[in-house]
Coordinates of C-alpha atoms and ligand atoms in Angstrom, one line a residue:
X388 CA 37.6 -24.3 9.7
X389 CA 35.4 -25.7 12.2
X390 CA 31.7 -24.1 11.9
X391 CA 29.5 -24.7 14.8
X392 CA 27.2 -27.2 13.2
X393 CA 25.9 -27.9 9.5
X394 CA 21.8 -27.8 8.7
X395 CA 19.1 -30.1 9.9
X396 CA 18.6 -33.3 8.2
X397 CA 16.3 -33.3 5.0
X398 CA 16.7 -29.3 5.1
X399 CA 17.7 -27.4 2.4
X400 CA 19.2 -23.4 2.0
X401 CA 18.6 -21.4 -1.2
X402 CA 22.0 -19.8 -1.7
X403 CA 21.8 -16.0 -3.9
X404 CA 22.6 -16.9 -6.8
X405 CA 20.1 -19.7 -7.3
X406 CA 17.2 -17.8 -5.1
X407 CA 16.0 -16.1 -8.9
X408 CA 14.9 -19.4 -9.8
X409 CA 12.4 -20.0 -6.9
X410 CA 11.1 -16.4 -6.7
X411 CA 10.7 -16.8 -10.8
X412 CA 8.1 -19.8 -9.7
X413 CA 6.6 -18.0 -7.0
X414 CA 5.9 -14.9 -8.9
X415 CA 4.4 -17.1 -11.8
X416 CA 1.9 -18.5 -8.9
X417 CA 1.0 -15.8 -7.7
X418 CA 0.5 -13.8 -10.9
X419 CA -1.9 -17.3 -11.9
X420 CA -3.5 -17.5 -8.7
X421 CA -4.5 -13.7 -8.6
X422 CA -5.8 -14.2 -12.8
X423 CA -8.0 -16.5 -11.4
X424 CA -9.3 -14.5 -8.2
X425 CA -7.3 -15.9 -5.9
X426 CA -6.1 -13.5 -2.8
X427 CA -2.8 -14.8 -0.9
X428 CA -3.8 -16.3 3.1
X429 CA -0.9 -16.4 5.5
X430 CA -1.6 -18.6 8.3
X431 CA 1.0 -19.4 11.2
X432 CA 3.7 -22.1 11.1
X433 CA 2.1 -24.1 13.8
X434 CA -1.0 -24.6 15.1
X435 CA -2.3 -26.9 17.6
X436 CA -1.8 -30.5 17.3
X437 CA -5.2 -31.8 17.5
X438 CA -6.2 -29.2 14.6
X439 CA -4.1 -31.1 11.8
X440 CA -5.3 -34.8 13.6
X441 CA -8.8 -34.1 12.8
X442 CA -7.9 -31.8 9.7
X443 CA -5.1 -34.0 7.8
X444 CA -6.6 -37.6 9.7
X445 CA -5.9 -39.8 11.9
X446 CA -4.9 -42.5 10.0
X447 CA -3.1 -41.2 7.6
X448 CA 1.0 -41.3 6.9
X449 CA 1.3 -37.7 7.8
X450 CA -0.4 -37.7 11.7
X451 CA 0.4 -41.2 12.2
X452 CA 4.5 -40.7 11.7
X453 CA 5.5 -37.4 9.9
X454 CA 4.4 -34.7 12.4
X455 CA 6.8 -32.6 14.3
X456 CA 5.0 -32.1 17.4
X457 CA 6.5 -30.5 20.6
X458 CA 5.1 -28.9 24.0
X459 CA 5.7 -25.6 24.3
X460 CA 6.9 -23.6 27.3
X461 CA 3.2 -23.4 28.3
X462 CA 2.8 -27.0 27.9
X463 CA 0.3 -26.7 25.0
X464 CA 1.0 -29.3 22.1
X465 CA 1.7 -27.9 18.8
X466 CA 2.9 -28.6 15.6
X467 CA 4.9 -27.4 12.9
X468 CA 2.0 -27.4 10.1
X469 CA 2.6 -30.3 7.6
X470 CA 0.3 -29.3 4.7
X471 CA -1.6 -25.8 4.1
X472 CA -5.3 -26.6 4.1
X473 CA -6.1 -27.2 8.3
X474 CA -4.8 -23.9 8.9
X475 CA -6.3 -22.4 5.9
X476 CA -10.2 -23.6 6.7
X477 CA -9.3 -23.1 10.6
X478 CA -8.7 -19.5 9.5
X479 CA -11.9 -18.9 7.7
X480 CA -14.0 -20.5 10.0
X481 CA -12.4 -18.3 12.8
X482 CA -12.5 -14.9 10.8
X483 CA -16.1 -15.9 9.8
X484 CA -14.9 -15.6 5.9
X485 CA -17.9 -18.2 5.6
X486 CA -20.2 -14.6 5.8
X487 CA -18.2 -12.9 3.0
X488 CA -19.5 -13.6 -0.8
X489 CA -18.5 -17.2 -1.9
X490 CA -16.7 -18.8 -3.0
X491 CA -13.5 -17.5 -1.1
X492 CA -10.7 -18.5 -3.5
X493 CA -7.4 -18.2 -1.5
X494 CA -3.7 -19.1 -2.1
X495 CA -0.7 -19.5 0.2
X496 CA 2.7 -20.2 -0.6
X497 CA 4.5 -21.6 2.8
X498 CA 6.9 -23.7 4.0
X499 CA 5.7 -26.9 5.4
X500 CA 7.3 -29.6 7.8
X501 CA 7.6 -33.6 7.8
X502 CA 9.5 -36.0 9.5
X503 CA 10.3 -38.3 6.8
X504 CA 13.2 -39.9 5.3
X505 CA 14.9 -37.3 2.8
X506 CA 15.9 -38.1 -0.5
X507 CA 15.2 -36.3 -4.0
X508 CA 12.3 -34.9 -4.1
X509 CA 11.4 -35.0 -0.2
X510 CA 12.6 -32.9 2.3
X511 CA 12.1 -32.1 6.0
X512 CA 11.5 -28.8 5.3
X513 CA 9.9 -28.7 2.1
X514 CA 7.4 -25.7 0.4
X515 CA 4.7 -25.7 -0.8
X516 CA 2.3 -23.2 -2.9
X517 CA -1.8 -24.2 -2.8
X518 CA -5.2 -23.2 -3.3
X519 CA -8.2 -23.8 -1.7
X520 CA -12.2 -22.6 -3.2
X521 CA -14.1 -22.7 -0.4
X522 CA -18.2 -22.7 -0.6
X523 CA -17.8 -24.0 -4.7
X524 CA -19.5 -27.5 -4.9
X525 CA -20.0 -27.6 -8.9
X526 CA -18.0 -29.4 -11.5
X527 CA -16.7 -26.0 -12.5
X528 CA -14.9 -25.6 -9.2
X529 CA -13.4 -28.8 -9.4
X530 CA -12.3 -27.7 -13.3
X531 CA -11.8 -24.5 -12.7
X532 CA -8.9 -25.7 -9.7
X533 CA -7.2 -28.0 -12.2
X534 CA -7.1 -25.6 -14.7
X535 CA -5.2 -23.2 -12.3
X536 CA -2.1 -25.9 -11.8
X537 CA -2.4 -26.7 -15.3
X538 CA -1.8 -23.4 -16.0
X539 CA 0.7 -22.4 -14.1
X540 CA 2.9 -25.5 -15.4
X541 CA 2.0 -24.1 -18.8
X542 CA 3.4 -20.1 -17.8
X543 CA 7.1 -21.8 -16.1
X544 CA 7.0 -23.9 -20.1
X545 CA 7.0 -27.4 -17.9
X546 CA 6.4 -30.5 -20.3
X547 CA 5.5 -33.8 -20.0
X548 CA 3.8 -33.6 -17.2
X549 CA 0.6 -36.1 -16.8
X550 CA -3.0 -35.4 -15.6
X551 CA -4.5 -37.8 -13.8
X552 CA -8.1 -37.9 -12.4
X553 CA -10.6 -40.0 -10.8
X554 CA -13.8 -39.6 -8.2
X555 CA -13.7 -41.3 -4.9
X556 CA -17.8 -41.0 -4.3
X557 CA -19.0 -39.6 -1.7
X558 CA -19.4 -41.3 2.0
X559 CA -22.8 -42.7 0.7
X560 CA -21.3 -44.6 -2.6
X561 CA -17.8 -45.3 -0.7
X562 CA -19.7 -47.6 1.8
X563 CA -20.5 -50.6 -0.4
X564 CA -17.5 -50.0 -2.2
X565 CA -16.0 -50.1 0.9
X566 CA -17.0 -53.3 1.4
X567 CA -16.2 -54.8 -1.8
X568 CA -12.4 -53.7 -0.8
X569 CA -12.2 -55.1 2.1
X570 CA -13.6 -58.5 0.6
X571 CA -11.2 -58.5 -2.0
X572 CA -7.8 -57.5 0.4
X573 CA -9.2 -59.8 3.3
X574 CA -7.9 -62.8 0.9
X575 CA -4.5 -61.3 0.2
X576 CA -4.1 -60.7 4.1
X577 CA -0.4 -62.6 4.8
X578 CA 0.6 -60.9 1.7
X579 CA -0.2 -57.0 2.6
X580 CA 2.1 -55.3 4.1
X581 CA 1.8 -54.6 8.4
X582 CA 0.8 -50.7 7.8
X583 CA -1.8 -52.0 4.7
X584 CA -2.6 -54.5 7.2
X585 CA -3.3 -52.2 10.0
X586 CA -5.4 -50.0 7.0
X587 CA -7.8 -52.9 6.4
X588 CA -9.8 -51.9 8.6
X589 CA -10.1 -48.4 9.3
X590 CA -9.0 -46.9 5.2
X591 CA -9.3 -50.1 3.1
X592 CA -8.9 -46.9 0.5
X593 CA -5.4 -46.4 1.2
X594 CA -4.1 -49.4 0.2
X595 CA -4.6 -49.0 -3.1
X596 CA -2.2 -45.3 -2.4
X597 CA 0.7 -47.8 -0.8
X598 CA 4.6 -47.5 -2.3
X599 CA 5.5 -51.6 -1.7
X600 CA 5.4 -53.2 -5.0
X601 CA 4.0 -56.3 -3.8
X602 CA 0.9 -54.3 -2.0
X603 CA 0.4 -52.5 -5.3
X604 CA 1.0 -55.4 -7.2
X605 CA -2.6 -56.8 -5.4
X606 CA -4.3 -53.5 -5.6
X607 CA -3.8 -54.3 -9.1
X608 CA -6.7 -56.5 -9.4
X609 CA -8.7 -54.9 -6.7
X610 CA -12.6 -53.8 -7.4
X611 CA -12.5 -49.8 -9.1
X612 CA -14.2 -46.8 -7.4
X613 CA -15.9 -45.8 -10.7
X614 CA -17.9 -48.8 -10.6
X615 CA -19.5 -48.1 -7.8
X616 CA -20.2 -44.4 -7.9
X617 CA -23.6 -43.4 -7.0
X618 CA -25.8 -41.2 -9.5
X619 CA -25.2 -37.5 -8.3
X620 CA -21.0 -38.5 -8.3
X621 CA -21.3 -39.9 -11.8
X622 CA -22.6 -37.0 -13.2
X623 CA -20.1 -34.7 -11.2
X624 CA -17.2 -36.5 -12.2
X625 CA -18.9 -36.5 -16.1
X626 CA -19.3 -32.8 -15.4
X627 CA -15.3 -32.3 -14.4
X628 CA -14.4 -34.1 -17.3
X629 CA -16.7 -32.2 -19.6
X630 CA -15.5 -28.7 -18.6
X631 CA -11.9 -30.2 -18.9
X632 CA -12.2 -31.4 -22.8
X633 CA -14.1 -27.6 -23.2
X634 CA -10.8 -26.2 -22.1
X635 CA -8.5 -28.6 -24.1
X636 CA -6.5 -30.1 -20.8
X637 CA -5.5 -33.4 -21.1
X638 CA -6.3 -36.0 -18.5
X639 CA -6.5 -39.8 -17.9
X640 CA -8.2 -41.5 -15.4
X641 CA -6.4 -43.4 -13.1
X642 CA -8.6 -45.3 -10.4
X643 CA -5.2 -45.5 -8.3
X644 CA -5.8 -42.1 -7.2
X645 CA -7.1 -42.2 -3.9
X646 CA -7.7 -39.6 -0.5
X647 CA -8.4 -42.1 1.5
X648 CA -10.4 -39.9 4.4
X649 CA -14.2 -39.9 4.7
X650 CA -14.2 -36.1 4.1
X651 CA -12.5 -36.4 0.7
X652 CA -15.1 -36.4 -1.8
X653 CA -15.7 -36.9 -5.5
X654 CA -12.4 -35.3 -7.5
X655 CA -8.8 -36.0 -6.5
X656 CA -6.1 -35.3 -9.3
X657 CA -2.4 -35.6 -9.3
X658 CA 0.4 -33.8 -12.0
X659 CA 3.1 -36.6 -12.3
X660 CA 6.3 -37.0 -14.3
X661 CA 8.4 -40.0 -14.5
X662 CA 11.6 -37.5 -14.8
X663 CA 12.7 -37.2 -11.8
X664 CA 11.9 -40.2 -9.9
X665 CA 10.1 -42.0 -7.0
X666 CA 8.9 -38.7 -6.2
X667 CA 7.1 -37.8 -9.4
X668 CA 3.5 -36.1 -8.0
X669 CA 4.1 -32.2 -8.2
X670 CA 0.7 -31.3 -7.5
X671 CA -1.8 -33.5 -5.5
X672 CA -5.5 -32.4 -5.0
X673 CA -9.4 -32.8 -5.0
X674 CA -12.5 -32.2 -2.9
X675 CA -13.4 -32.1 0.4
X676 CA -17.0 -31.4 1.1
X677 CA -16.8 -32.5 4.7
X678 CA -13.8 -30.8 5.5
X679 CA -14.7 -28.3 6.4
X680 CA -17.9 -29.4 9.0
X681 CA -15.4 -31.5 10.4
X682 CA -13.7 -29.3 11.4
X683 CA -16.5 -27.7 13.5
X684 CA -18.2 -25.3 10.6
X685 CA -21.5 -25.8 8.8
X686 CA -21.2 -27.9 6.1
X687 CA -19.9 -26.2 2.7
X688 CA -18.4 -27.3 -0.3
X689 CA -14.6 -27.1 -1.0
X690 CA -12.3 -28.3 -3.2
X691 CA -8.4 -27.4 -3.8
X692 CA -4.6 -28.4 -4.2
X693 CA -1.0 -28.3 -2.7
X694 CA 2.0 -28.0 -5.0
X695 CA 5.8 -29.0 -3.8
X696 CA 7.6 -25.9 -5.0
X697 CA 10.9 -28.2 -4.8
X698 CA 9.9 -30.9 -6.7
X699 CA 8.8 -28.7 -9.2
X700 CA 12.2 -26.9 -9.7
X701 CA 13.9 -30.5 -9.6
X702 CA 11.5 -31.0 -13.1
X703 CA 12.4 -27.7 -14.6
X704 CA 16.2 -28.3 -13.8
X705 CA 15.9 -31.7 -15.2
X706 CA 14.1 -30.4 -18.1
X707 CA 16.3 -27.4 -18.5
X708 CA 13.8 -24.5 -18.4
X709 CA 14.5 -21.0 -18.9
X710 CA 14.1 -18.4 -16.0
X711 CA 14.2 -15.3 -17.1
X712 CA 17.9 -13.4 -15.7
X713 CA 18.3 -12.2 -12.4
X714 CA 18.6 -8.5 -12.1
X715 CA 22.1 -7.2 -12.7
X716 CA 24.0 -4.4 -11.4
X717 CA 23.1 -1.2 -14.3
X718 CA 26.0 0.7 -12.8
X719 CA 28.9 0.5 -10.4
X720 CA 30.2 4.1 -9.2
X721 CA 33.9 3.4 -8.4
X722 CA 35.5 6.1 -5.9
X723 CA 38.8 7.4 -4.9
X724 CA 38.5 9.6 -1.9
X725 CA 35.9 10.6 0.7
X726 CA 34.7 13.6 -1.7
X727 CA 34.2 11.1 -4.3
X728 CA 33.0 8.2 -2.2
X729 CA 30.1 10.7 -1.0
X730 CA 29.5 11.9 -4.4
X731 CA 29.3 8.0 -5.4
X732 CA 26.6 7.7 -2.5
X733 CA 24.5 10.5 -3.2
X734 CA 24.5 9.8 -7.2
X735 CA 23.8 5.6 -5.9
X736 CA 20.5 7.0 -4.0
X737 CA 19.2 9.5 -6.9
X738 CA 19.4 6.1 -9.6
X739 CA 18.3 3.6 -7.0
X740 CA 15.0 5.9 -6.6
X741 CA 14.4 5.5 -10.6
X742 CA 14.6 1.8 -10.3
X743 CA 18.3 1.7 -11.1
X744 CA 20.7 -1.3 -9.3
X745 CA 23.5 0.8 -8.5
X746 CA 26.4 -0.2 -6.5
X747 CA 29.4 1.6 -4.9
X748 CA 32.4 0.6 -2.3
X749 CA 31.6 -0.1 0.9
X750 CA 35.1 -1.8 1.4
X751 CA 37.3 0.6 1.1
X752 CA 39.2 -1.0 -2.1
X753 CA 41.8 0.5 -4.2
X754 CA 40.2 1.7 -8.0
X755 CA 41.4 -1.1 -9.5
X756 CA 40.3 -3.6 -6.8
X757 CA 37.2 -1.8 -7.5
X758 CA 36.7 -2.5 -11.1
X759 CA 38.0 -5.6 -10.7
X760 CA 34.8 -6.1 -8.4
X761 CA 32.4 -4.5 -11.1
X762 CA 33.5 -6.8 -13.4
X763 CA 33.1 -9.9 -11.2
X764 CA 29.3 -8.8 -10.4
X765 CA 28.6 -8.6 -14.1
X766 CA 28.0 -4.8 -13.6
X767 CA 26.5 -3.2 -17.4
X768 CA 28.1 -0.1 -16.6
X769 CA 31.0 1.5 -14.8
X770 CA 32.1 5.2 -13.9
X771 CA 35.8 6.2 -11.8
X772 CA 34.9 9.2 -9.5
X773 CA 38.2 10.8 -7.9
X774 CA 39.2 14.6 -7.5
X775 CA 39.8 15.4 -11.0
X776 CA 36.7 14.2 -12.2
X777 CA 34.6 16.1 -9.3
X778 CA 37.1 19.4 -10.4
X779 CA 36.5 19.2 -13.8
X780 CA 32.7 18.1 -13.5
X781 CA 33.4 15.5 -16.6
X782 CA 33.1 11.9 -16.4
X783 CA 33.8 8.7 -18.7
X784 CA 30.8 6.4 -18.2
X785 CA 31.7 2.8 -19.2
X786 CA 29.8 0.4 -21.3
X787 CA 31.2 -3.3 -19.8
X788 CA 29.9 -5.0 -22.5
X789 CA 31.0 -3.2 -25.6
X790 CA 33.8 -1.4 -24.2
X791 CA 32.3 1.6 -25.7
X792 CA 33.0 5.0 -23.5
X793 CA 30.6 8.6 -22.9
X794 CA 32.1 11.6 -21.8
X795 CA 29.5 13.8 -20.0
X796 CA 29.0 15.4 -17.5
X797 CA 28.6 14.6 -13.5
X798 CA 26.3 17.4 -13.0
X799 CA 23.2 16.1 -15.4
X800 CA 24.7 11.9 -15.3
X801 CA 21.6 11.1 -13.8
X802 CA 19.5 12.5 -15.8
X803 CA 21.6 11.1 -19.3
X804 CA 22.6 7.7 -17.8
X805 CA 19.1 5.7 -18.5
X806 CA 19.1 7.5 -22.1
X807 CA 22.5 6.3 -22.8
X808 CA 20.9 2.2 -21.7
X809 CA 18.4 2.8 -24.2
X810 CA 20.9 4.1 -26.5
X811 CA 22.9 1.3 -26.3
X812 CA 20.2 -1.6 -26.4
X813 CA 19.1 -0.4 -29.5
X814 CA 22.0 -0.4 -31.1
X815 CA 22.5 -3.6 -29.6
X816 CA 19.5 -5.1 -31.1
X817 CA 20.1 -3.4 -34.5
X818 CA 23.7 -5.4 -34.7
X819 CA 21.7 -8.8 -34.0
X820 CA 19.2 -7.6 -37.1
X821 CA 16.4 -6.8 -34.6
X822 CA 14.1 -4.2 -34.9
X823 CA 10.9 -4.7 -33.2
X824 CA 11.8 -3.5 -29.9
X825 CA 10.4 -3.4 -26.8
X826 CA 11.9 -0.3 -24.4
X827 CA 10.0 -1.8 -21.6
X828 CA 12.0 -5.0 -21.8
X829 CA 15.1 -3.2 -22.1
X830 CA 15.1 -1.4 -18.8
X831 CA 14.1 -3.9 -16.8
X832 CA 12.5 -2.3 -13.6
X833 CA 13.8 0.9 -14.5
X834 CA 11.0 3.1 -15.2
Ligands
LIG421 P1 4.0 -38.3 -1.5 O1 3.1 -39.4 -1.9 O2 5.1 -38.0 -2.5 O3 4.5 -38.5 -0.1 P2 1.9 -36.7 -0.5 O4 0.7 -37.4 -0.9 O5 2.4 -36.9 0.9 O6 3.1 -37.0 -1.5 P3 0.7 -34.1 -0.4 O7 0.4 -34.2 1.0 O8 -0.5 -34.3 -1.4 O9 1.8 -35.2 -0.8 O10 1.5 -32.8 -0.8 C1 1.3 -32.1 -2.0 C2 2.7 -31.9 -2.7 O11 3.7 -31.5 -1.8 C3 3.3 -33.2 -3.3 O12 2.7 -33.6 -4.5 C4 4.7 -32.9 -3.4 O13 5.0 -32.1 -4.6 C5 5.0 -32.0 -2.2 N1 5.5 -32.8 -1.0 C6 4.9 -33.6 -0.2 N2 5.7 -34.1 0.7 C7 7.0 -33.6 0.4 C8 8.3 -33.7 1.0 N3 8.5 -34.4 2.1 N4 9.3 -33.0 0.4 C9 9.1 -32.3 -0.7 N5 7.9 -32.1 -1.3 C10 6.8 -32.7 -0.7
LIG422 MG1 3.8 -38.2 1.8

């Protein structure tokens, strides 16, 4: 068959029967985030263009070649946002959330958009959940955000994974070191490749950031941050690394780590594994105290993190994690007849109410087509409604697992069926030898 056309380049669809794996990691994010205070922000997909120029930088990868930027029929520019955080500070400076009590600790969980070349681990169309504390400008912040990824890789049972930290100063301590970059690149000039070459003199920084082994081969030997931190950024990042030994996270510093834009400040931190490739950062973050003035409020503190929802399920794949089941179908009401059928519909909306995944025919199949069905959706239970059964008022509930059958009664089913579930866990549980049981486990949503 010819379809119309296939998806977009470097896009990606979450078919139903893997969706339970993504909504597992979302709902462990959320349920982290919202432990720690964080309340969920929901920002548009695209703003205006200049707003992630001056938010995300000028002279970075992402404005410089990864935007999707188009005019609209109103010939405004706008783009389709790349990364959470411009739209996030452009809302709380617009809503005046600046006026609430601070720190505002939010969290999104969007989809985000870059033109770059796909491959594992980096999509067109990629998602991404994050956090940003806005108005924090203590060590605790910056611990307390760490702490947050750290555990949330710790909730989904993620190992391996690798902490690594350093301080980029503040614009004050970056000049001289600055400097000493620029001294020490100028000399490696033919070698450096044209965008490193191009970066020597506005972001020096970023070269130390760049993927070409011979460019990090140089940044190697190239003068460290650390050594040039001023007084108050020493103690902040000896503060960080304090509150991270008093809550046992592991770290290493790695003078690599860069944010190569004057508003970055102090902190950055990346989770990286080495199992699943090139594309090894999860979770890239830091501070940026002058964010947010940049972006046209009074100067406050703030400090966050972005995490790429697909690169993490690549690691849990490769690592073979456990998400819990999806939920399955507790009962499929197979009909014969429109008495039945309506029967089956009205029974299907009293158990849905109680929580219950219920399912009926909505294809008009013979009975046995039916159960065939029920059996190919893993249903736990099945019941045959026709005329005899609605005559006589008695039904045969079916246990799809065990085989085992009830004979009751249509009239008070509802009210039995969950009773029966129960029932039947525990004597489930009992044949494996288990007796500490937990009923809330057992029925799922079912309340
Ligand atoms: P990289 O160096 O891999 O390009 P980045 O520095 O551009 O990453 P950030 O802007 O810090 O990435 O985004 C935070 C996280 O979002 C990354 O650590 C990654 O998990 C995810 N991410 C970034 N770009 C992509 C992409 N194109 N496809 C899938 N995930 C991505
Ligand atoms: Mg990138």
């Amino acid at each position: 068959m010819a379809y119309i056309t296939g998806s977009v380049k470097g896009t990606q669809d979450t078919l139903p029967a893997e969706s339970f794996k993504i909504q597992y990691i979302e709902s462990a994010m959320r349920e982290t985030a919202e432990n720690f205070g964080y309340r969920e922000m929901r920002t548009p997909v695209f703003e205006h263009t200049e707003l992630f120029q001056r938010g995300v930088g000028e002279t970075t990868d992402v404005v410089q070649k990864e935007m999707y930027t188009f005019e609209d029929k109103g010939g405004r520019s706008v783009t389709l946002r790349p990364e959470g955080t411009a739209g996030a500070v452009r809302a709380f400076l617009e809503h005046g959330l600046f006026n609430e009590a601070l720190p505002e600790k939010i969290y999104y969980l969007t989809s985000c958009y870059r033109y770059e070349k796909p491959q594992a681990g980096r999509l067109r169309e990629f998602h991404q959940f994050g956090i940003e504390c806005f108005g924090a400008g203590t060590p605790a912040a910056d611990a307390e955000v760490i702490s947050l990824a750290h555990e949330i890789f710790n909730y989904l049972g993620i190992k391996n994974l690798s902490l690594e930290i350093n301080s980029i100063g503040c614009p004050e301590c970056r000049k001289e070191y600055h400097r000493a970059l620029k001294e020490y690149f100028e000399g490696y000039k033919e070698e450096l490749c044209q965008t490193c070459n191009s970066r020597l003199e506005r972001n020096p920084m970023r070269i130390l950031d760049c993927k070409s082994p011979v460019c990090s081969k140089i940044a190697e030997g190239a003068p460290v941050i650390l050594d040039y931190l001023c007084e108050d950024c020493r103690a902040h990042f000896e503060g960080v690394k304090k509150l991270l030994d008093a809550m046992e996270i592991e770290y290493s510093v790695n003078s690599r780590i860069v944010r190569g834009l004057d508003y970055y400040t102090r902190t950055v931190f990346e989770f990286v594994s080495s199992e699943i490739g090139a594309q090894g950062t999860v979770c890239g973050g830091g501070r940026y105290d002058g964010l947010i003035e940049e972006m046209g409020g009074s100067p406050l503190p703030a400090c966050g993190f972005a995490l790429g929802l697909e690169r993490l399920l690549l690691l849990m794949e490769k690592q073979q994690s456990e998400f819990p089941e999806p939920k399955k179908c507790d009962l499929y009401i197979a009909s014969m007849g429109e008495n039945a059928l309506c029967r089956a519909a009205a029974l299907a909306k009293e158990l849905r109410s109680e929580g219950l995944c219920v399912q009926f025919d909505t294809v008009g199949r013979s009975l046995k087509a039916q159960m065939k069905y029920a059996d190919k959706i893993g249903a736990l239970y099945t019941v045959a409604l026709g005329d005899d059964e609605i005559e006589s008022g008695n039904i045969t509930l079916k246990n799809m697992n065990s085989k085992s059958r009830h004979e009751m009664s249509l009239s008070d089913f509802a009210d039995n069926f969950q009773s029966i579930i129960i029932k039947d866990a525990m004597s489930d549980f009992e044949s494996l030898g288990l007796d500490d049981i937990d009923l809330q486990s057992i029925l799922g949503g079912a309340e």
